[in-house]
Tab-separated table of C-alpha atoms and ligand atoms in Angstrom:
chain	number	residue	atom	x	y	z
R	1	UNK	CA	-21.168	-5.317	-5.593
R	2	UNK	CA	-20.284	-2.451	-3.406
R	3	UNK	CA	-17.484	-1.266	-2.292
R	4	UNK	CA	-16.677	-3.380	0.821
R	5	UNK	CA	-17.324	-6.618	-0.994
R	6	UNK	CA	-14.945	-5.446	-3.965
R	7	UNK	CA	-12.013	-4.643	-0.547
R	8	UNK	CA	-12.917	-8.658	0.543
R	9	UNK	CA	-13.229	-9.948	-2.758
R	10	UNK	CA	-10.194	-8.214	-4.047
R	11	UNK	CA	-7.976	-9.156	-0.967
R	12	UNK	CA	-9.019	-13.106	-1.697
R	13	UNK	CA	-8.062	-12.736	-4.857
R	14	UNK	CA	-4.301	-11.783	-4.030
R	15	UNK	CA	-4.376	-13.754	-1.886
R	16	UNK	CA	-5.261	-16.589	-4.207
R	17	UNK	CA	-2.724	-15.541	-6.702
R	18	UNK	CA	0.160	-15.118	-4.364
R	19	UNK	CA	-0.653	-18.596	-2.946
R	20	UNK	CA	-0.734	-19.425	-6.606
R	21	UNK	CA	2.405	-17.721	-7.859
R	22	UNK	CA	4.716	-19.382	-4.540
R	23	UNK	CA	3.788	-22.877	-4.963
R	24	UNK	CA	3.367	-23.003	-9.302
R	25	UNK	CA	6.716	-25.285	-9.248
R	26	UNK	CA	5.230	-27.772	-7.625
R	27	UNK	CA	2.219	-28.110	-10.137
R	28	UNK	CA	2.653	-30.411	-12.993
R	29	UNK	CA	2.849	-27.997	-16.108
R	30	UNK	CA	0.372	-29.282	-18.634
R	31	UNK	CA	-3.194	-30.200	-17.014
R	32	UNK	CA	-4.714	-33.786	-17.697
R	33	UNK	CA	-7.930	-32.694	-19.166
R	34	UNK	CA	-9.747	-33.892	-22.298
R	35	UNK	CA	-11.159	-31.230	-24.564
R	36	UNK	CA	-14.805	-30.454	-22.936
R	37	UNK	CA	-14.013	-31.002	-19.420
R	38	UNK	CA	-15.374	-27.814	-18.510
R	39	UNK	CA	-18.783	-28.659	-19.757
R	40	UNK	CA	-19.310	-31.262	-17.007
R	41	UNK	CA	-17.977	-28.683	-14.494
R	42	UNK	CA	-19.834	-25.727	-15.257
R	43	UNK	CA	-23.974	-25.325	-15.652
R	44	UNK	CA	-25.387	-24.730	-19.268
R	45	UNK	CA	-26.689	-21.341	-18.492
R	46	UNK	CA	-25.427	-18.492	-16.998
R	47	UNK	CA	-26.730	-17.959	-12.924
R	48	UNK	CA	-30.557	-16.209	-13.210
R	49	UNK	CA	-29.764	-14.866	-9.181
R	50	UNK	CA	-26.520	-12.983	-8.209
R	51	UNK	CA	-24.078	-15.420	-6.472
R	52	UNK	CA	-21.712	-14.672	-3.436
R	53	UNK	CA	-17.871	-14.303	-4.701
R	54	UNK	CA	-16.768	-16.874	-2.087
R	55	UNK	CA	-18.511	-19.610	-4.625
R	56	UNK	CA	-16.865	-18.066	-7.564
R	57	UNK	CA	-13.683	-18.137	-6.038
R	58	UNK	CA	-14.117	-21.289	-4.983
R	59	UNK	CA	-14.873	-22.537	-8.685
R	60	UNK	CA	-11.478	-21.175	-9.436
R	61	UNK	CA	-10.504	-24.757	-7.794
R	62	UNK	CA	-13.013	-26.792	-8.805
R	63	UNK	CA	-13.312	-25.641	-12.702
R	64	UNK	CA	-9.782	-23.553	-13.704
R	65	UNK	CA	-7.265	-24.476	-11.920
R	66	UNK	CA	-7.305	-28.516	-13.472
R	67	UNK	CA	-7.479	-26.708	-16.709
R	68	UNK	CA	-4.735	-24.673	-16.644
R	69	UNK	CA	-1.536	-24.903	-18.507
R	70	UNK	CA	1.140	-23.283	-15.791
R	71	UNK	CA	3.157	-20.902	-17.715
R	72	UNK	CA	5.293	-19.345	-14.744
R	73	UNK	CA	6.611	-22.637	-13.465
R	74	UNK	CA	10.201	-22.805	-13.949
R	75	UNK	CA	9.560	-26.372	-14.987
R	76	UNK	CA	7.500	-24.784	-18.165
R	77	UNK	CA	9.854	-24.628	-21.586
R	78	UNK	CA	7.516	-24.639	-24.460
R	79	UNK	CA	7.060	-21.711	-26.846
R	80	UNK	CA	8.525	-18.451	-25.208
R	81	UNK	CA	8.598	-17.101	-22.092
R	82	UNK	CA	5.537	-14.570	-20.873
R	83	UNK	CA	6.038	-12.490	-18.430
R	84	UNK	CA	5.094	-11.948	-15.363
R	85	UNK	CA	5.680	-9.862	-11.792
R	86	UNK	CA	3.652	-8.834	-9.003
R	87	UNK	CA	4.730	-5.348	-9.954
R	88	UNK	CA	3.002	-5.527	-13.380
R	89	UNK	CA	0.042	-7.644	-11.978
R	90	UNK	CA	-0.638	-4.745	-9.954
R	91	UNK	CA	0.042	-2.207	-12.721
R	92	UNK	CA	-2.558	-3.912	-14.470
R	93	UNK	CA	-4.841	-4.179	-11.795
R	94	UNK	CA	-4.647	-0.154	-11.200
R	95	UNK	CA	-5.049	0.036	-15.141
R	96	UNK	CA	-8.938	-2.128	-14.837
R	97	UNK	CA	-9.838	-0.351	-11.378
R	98	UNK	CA	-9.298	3.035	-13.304
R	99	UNK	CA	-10.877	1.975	-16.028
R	100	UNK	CA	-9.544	5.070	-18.778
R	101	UNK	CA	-10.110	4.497	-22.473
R	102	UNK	CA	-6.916	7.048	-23.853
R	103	UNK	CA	-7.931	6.910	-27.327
R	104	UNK	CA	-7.083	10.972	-27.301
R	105	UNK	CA	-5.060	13.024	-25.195
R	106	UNK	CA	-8.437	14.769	-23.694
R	107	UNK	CA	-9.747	10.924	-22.848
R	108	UNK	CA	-7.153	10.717	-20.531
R	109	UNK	CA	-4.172	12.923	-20.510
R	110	UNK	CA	-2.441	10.733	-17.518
R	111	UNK	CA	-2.613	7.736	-19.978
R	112	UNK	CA	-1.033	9.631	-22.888
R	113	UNK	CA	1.303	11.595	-21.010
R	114	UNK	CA	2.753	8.543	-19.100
R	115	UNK	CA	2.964	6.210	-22.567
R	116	UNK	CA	5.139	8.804	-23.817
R	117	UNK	CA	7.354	9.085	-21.048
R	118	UNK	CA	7.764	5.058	-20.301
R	119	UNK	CA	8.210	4.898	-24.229
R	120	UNK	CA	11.036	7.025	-23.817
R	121	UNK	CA	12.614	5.795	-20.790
R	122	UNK	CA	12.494	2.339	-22.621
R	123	UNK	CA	13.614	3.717	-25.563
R	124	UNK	CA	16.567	4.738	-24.057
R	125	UNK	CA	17.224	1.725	-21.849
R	126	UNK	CA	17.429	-0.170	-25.059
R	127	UNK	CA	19.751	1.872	-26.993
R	128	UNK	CA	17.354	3.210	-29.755
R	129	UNK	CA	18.828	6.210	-31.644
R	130	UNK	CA	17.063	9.398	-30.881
R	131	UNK	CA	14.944	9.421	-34.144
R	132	UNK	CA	12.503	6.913	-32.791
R	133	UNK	CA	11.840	9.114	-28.970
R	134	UNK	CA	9.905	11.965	-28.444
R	135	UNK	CA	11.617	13.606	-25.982
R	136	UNK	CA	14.290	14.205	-29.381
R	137	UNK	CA	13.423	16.860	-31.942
R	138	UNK	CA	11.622	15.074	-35.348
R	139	UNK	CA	8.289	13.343	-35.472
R	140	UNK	CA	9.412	10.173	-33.259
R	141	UNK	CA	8.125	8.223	-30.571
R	142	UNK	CA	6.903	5.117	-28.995
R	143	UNK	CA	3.330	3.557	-28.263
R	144	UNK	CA	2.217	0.832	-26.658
R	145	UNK	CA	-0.043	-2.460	-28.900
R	146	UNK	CA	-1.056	-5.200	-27.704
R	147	UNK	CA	0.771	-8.182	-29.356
R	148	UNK	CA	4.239	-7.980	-31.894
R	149	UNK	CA	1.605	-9.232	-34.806
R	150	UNK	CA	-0.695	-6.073	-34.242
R	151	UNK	CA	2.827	-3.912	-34.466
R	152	UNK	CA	3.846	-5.599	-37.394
R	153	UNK	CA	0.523	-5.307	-39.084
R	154	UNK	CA	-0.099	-1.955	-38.349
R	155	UNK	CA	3.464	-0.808	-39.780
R	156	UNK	CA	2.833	-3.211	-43.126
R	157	UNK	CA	-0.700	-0.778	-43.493
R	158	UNK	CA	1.441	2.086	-42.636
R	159	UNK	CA	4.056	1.564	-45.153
R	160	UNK	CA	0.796	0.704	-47.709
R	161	UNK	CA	-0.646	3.883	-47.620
R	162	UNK	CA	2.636	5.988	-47.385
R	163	UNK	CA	3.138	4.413	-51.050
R	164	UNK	CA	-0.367	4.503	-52.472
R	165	UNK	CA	0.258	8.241	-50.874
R	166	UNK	CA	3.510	9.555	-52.456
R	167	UNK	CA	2.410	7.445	-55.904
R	168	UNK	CA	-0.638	10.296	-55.817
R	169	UNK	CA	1.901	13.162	-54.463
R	170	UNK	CA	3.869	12.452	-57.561
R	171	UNK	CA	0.840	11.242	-59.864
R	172	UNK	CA	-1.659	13.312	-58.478
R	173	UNK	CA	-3.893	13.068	-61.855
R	174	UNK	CA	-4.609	9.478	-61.118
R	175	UNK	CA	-7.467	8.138	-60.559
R	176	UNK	CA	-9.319	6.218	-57.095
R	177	UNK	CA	-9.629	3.568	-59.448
R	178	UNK	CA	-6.404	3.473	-60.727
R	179	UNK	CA	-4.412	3.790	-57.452
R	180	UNK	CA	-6.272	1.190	-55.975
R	181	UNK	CA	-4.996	-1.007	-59.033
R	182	UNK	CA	-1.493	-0.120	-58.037
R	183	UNK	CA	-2.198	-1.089	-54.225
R	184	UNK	CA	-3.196	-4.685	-55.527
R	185	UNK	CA	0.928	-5.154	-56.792
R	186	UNK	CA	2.312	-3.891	-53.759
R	187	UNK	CA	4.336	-6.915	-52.259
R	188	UNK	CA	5.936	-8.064	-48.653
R	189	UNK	CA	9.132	-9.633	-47.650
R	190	UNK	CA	10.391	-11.066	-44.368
R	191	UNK	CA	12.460	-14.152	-43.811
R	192	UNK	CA	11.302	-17.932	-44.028
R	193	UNK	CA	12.206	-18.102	-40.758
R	194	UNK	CA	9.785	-15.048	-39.323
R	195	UNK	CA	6.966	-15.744	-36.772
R	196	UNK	CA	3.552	-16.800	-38.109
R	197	UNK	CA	2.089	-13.468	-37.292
R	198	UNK	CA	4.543	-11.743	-40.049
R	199	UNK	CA	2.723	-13.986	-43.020
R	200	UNK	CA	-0.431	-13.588	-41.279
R	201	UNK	CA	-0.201	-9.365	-41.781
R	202	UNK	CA	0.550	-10.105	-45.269
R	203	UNK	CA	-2.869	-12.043	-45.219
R	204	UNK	CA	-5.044	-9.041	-43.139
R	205	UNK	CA	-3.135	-6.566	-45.322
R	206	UNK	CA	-3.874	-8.287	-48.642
R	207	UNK	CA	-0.247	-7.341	-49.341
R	208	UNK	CA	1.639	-10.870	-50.317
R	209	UNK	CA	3.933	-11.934	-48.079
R	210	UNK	CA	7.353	-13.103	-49.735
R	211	UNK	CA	9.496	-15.407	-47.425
R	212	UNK	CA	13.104	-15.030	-47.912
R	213	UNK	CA	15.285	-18.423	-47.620
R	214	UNK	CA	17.245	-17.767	-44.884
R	215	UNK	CA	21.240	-18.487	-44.895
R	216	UNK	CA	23.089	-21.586	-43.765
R	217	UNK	CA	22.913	-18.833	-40.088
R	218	UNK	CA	18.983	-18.851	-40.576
R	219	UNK	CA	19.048	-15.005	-41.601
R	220	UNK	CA	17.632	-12.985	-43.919
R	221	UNK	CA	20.746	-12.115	-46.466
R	222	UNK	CA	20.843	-8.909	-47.848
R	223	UNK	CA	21.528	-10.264	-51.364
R	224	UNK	CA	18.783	-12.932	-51.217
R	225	UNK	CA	16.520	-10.299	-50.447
R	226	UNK	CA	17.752	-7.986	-53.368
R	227	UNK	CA	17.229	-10.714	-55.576
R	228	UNK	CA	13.459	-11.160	-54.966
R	229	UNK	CA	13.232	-7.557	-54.939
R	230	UNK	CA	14.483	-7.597	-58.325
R	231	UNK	CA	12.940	-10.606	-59.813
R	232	UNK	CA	9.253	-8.813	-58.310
R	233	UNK	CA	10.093	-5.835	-59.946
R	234	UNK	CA	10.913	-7.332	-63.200
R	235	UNK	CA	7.281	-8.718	-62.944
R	236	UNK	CA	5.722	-5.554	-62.384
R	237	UNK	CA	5.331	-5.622	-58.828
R	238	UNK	CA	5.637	-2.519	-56.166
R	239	UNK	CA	7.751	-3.629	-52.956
R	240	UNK	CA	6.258	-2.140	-49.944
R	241	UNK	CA	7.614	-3.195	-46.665
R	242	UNK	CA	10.634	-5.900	-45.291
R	243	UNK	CA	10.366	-7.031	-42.411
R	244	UNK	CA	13.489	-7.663	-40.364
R	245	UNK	CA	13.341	-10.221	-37.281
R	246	UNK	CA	15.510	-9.854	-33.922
R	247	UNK	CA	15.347	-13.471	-32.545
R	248	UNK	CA	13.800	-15.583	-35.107
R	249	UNK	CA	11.002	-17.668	-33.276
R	250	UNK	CA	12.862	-21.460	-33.939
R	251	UNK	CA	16.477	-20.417	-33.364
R	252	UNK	CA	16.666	-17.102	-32.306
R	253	UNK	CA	18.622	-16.309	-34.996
R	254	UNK	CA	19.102	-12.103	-36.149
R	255	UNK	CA	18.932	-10.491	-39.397
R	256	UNK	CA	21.723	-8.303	-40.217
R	257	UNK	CA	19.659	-5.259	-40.131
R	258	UNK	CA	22.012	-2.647	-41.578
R	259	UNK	CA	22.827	-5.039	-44.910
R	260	UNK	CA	18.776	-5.109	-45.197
R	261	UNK	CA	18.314	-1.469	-44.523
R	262	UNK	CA	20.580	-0.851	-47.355
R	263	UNK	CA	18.499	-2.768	-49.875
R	264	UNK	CA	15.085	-0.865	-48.652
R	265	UNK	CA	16.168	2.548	-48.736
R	266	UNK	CA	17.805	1.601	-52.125
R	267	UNK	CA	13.948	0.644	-53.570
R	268	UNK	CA	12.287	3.161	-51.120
R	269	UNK	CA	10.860	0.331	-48.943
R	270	UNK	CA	9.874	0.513	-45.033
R	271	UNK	CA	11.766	-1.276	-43.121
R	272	UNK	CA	10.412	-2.702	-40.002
R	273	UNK	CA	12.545	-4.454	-37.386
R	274	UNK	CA	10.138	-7.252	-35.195
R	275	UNK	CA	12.006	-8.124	-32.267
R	276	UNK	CA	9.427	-9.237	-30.270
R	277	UNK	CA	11.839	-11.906	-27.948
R	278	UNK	CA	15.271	-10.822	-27.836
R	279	UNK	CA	14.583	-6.793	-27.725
R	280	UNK	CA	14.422	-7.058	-23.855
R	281	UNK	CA	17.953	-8.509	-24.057
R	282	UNK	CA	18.570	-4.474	-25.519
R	283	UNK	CA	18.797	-3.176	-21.915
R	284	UNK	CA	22.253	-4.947	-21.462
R	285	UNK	CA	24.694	-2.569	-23.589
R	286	UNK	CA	26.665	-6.091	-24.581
R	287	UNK	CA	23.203	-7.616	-26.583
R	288	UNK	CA	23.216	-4.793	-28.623
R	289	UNK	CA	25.441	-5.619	-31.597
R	290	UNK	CA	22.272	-7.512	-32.952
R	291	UNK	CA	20.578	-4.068	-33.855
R	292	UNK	CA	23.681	-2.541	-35.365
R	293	UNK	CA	21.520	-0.704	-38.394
R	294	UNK	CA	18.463	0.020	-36.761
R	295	UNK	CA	19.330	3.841	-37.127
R	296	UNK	CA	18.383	3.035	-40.598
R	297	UNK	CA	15.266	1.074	-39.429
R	298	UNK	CA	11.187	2.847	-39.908
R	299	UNK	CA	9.984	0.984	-36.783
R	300	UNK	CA	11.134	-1.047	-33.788
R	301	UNK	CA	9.035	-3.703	-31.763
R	302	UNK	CA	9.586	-5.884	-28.964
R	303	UNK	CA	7.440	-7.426	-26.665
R	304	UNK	CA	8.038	-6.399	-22.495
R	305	UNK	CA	4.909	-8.981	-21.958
R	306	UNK	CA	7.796	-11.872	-23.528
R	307	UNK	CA	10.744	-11.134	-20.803
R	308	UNK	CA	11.069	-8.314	-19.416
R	309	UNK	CA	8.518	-9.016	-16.292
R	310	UNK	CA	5.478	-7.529	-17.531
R	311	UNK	CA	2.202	-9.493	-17.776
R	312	UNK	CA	0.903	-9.981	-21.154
R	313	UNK	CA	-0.621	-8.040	-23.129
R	314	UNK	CA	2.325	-4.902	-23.171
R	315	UNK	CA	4.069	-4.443	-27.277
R	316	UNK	CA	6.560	-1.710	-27.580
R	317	UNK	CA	6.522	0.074	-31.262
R	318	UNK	CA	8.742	2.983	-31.354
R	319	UNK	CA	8.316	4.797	-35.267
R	320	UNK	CA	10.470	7.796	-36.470
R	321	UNK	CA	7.655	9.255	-38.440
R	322	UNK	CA	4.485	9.157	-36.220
R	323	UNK	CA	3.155	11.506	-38.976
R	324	UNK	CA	2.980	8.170	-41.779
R	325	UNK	CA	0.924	6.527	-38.768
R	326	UNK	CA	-1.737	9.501	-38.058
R	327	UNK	CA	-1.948	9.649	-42.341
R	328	UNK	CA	-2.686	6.207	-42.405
R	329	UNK	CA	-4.888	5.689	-39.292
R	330	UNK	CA	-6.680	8.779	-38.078
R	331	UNK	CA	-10.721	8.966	-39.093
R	332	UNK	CA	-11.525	11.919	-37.722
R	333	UNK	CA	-15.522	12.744	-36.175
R	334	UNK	CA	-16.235	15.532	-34.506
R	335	UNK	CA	-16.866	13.386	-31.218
R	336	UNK	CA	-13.073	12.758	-31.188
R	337	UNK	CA	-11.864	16.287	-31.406
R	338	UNK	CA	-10.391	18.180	-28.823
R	339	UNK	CA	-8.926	22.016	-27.995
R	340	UNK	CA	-5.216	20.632	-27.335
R	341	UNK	CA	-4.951	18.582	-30.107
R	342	UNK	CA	-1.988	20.353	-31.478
R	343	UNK	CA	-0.242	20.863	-28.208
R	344	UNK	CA	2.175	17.981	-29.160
R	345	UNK	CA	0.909	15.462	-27.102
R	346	UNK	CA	-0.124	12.943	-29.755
R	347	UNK	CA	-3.733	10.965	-30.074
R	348	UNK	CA	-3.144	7.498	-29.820
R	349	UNK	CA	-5.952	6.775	-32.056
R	350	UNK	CA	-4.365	7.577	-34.581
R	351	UNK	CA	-1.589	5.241	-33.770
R	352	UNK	CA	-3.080	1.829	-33.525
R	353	UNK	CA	-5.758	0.013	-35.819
R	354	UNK	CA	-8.321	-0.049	-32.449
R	355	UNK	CA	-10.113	2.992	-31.533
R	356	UNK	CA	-10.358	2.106	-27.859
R	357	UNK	CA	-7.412	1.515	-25.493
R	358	UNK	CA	-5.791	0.673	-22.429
R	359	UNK	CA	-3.904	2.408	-19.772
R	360	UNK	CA	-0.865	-0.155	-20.606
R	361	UNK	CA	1.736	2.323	-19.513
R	362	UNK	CA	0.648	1.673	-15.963
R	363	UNK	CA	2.263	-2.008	-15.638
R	364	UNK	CA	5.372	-1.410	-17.397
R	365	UNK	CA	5.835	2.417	-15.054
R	366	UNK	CA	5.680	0.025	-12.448
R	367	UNK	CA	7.662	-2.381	-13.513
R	368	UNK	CA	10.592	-0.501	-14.485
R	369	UNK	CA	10.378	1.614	-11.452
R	370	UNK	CA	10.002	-1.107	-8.511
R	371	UNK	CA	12.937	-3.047	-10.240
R	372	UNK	CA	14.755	-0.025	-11.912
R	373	UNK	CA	16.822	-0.514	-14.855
R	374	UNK	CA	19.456	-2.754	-12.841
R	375	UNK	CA	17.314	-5.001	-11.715
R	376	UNK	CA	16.020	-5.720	-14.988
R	377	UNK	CA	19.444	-5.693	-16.312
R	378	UNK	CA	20.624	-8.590	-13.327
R	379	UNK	CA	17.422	-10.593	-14.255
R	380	UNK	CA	17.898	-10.747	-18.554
R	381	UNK	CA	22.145	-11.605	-17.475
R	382	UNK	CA	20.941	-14.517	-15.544
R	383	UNK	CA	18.537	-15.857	-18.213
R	384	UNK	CA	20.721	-16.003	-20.716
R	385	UNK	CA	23.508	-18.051	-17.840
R	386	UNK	CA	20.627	-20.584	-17.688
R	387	UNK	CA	20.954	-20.878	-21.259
R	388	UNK	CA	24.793	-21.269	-21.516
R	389	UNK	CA	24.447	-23.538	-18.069
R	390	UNK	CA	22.313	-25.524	-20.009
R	391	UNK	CA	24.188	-25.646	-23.014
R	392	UNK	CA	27.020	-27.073	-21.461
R	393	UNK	CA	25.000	-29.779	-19.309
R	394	UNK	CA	23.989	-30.817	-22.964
R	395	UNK	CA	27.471	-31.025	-24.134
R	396	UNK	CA	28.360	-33.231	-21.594
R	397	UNK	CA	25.587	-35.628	-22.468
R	398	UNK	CA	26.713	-37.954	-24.856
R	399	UNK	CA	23.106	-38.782	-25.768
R	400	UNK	CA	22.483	-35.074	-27.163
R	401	UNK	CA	22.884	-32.528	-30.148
R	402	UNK	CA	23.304	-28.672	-30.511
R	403	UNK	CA	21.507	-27.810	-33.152
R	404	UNK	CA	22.020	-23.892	-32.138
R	405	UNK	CA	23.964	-22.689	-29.161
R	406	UNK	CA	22.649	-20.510	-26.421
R	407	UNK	CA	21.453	-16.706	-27.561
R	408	UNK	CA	19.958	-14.995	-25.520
R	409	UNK	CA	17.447	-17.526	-23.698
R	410	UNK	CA	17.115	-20.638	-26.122
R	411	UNK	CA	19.184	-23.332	-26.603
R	412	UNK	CA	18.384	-25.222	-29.649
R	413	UNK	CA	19.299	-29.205	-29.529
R	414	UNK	CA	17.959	-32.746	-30.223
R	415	UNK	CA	18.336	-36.080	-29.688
R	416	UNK	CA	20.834	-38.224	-31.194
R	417	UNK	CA	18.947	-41.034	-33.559
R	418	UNK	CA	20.469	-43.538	-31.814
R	419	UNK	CA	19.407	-42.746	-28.562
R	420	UNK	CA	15.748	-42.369	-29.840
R	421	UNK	CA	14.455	-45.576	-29.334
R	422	UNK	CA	15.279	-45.430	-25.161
R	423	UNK	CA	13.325	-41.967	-25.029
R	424	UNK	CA	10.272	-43.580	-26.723
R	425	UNK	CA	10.663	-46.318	-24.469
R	426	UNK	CA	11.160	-43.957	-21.802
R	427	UNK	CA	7.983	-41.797	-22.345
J	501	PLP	N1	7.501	-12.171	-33.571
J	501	PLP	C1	8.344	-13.042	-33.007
J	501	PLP	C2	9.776	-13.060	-33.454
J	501	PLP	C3	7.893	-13.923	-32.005
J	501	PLP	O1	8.759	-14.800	-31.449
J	501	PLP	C4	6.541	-13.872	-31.628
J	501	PLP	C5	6.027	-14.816	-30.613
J	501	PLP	O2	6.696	-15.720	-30.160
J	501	PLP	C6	5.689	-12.940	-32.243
J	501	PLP	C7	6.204	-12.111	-33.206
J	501	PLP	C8	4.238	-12.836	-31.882
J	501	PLP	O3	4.114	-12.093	-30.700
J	501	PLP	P1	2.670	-11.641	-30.174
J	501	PLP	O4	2.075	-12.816	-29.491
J	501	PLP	O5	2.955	-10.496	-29.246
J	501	PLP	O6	1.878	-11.213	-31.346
């Protein structure tokens, strides 16, 4: 394709997804396809002669569009939001035109240099202390991953190795062998009520994942996590990492992160705060009683790809010790070194599991400078007044429960049994 077809082609497509994007409300949200229906669409083997764009684009019709489950139509309310903006669609179209791959500073300094700087303009738009920034003295600072479950599983490998590390600082006559039978007791905790991806770390980590019964407020107590500290230690067992959750995935609910933090710097324990959801909510100064503690915190995540208006895949992780995530992560060849590799721009190799990566900073720069912090602000505010609109429309319906008042964005409620009988006639 050369460069005048990519101009056509690339207008169309805008085009297409404006079109798109104006008139989703009026789609119906879940398509009426059976699993397969592709195959009769499509042929069985890929095109032997180059085809014209027009008939791709036109396939978009024919083949995707009845397939497609319309996630940014206001009429869509399963799951969580994703985001999406025509700032960060075009912040992520200027990140696959350029093309970079900033796995070191030399790679791509642009890439680096402007993941540091919208880490720390985040940073400080959602009230993290200083520790976690790099702009402040200390070994903090933010990077972008993909998804909340790379975050957390990165940190739980993190925290791994910073034991298995000090445990040979301290011990440093034992053996490969033997600290490797030390790394097989280390154990996980987060609570019952934790997304999926938290147990599934524990799994990819082959560190156990314990999960805390939450409270009669579906939160991760401080004591109940003390006691299966202590009960795990009594067995032998090494605790390694908690994890804390910001807006549980069914209710939203918070852990009280400073009574947590407590307990892990009492056994020595990372403590990692996954706020994938509600962390957007950060940027209005009122939300942030939620994170009172998170001074005490190792690492902060949330997800700007959930609600804060850019396209998926964008997962903030700030750390105050980027030095346990270089220990842990960097494999160095001599094809990755560089001469400013100790001019204190960091490698973000060294700060994901991936070796390859993304110029992600792109979509949220543009993001948070075509709507500016206000903006941003305005649009979180009138989320949550959906929620509390909502609530009350609910309480006014005779035929309906709470089960958890607004926060933030969700509303949790059901039907009353009695009523249950006219919805199944109903649908
Ligand atoms: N953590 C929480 C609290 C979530 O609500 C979710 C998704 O809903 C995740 C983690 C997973 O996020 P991701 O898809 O970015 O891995």
């Amino acid at each position: 394709m050369d460069a005048q077809s990519f101009r056509e082609f690339g207008k169309a497509a805008i085009d297409y997804l404006a079109d798109y994007l104006e008139n989703v409300r009026d789609k119906q949200v879940l398509p009426n396809v059976e699993p397969g229906y592709m195959r009769k669409l499509l042929p069985e083997e890929a095109p032997e002669e180059p085809e014209d764009w027009r008939e791709v684009l036109k396939d978009m019709d024919r083949a995707i569009m009845p397939g497609l489950t319309h996630w940014h139509s206001p009429h869509f309310h399963a799951f969580y939001p994703t985001a999406n903006s025509y700032p960060g669609i075009v912040g992520e179209m200027m990140s696959a035109g350029l093309g970079t791959i900033g796995f070191t500073w030399m790679s791509s300094p642009a890439s680096t240099e402007l993941e540091v700087i919208t880490l720390d303009w985040l940073g400080k738009m959602i009230g993290l202390p200083p520790q976690f920034l790099s702009c402040s003295p200390g070994y903090g600072g933010g990077v972008l991953q993909g998804s909340a479950s790379e975050a957390t599983l990165l940190c739980l490998l993190v925290a791994r190795e910073r034991y298995v590390q000090r445990l040979h600082e301290k011990n440093p006559s034992l053996t490969e062998q033997e600290l490797r039978a030390t790394k097989a007791k280390l154990v996980a905790y987060a609570s019952d009520q934790s997304n999926s991806s938290v147990e599934k770390a524990g799994i990819l980590g082959s560190v156990p994942m314990r999960l805390i019964p939450a409270d009669e407020k579906f939160q991760m107590s401080g004591s109940n996590l003390r006691a299966a500290i202590e009960a795990d230690l009594k067995e032998g067992l090494v605790p390694c990492i908690v994890i804390s959750t910001l807006g549980t995935t069914p209710t939203c609910a918070n852990d009280p992160l400073r009574e947590i933090a407590a307990v892990c710097s009492e056994f020595g324990i990372w403590h990692h705060v996954d706020a994938a959801y509600s962390g957007a909510a950060l940027i209005c100064p009122e939300y942030r009683y939620i994170c009172e503690g998170i001074e005490l915190a190792d690492s902060f995540n949330f997800n700007p790809h959930k609600w804060m208006l850019v396209n998926f895949d964008c997962s903030a992780l700030w750390v105050k010790d980027s030095r346990e995530l270089v220990a842990a992560m960097s494999v160095d060849r001599a094809y990755l070194v560089h001469t400013q590799q100790d001019a204190g721009m960091p490698d973000y190799r060294n700060w994901q599991i991936p070796l390859g990566r993304r110029f992600r900073a792109l979509k949220l720069w543009f993001v948070l400078r075509i709507y500016g912090v206000k903006k941003l602000q305005e649009y979180i505010r009138a989320q949550c007044k959906l929620a509390t609109d909502f609530e009350m429309l609910l309480r006014g319906d005779d035929r309906f429960e709470i089960f958890t008042p607004a926060h933030m964005g969700l509303v949790t409620f059901r039907l009353k049994v009695k009523h249950m009988q006219n919805f199944n006639r109903l649908s």
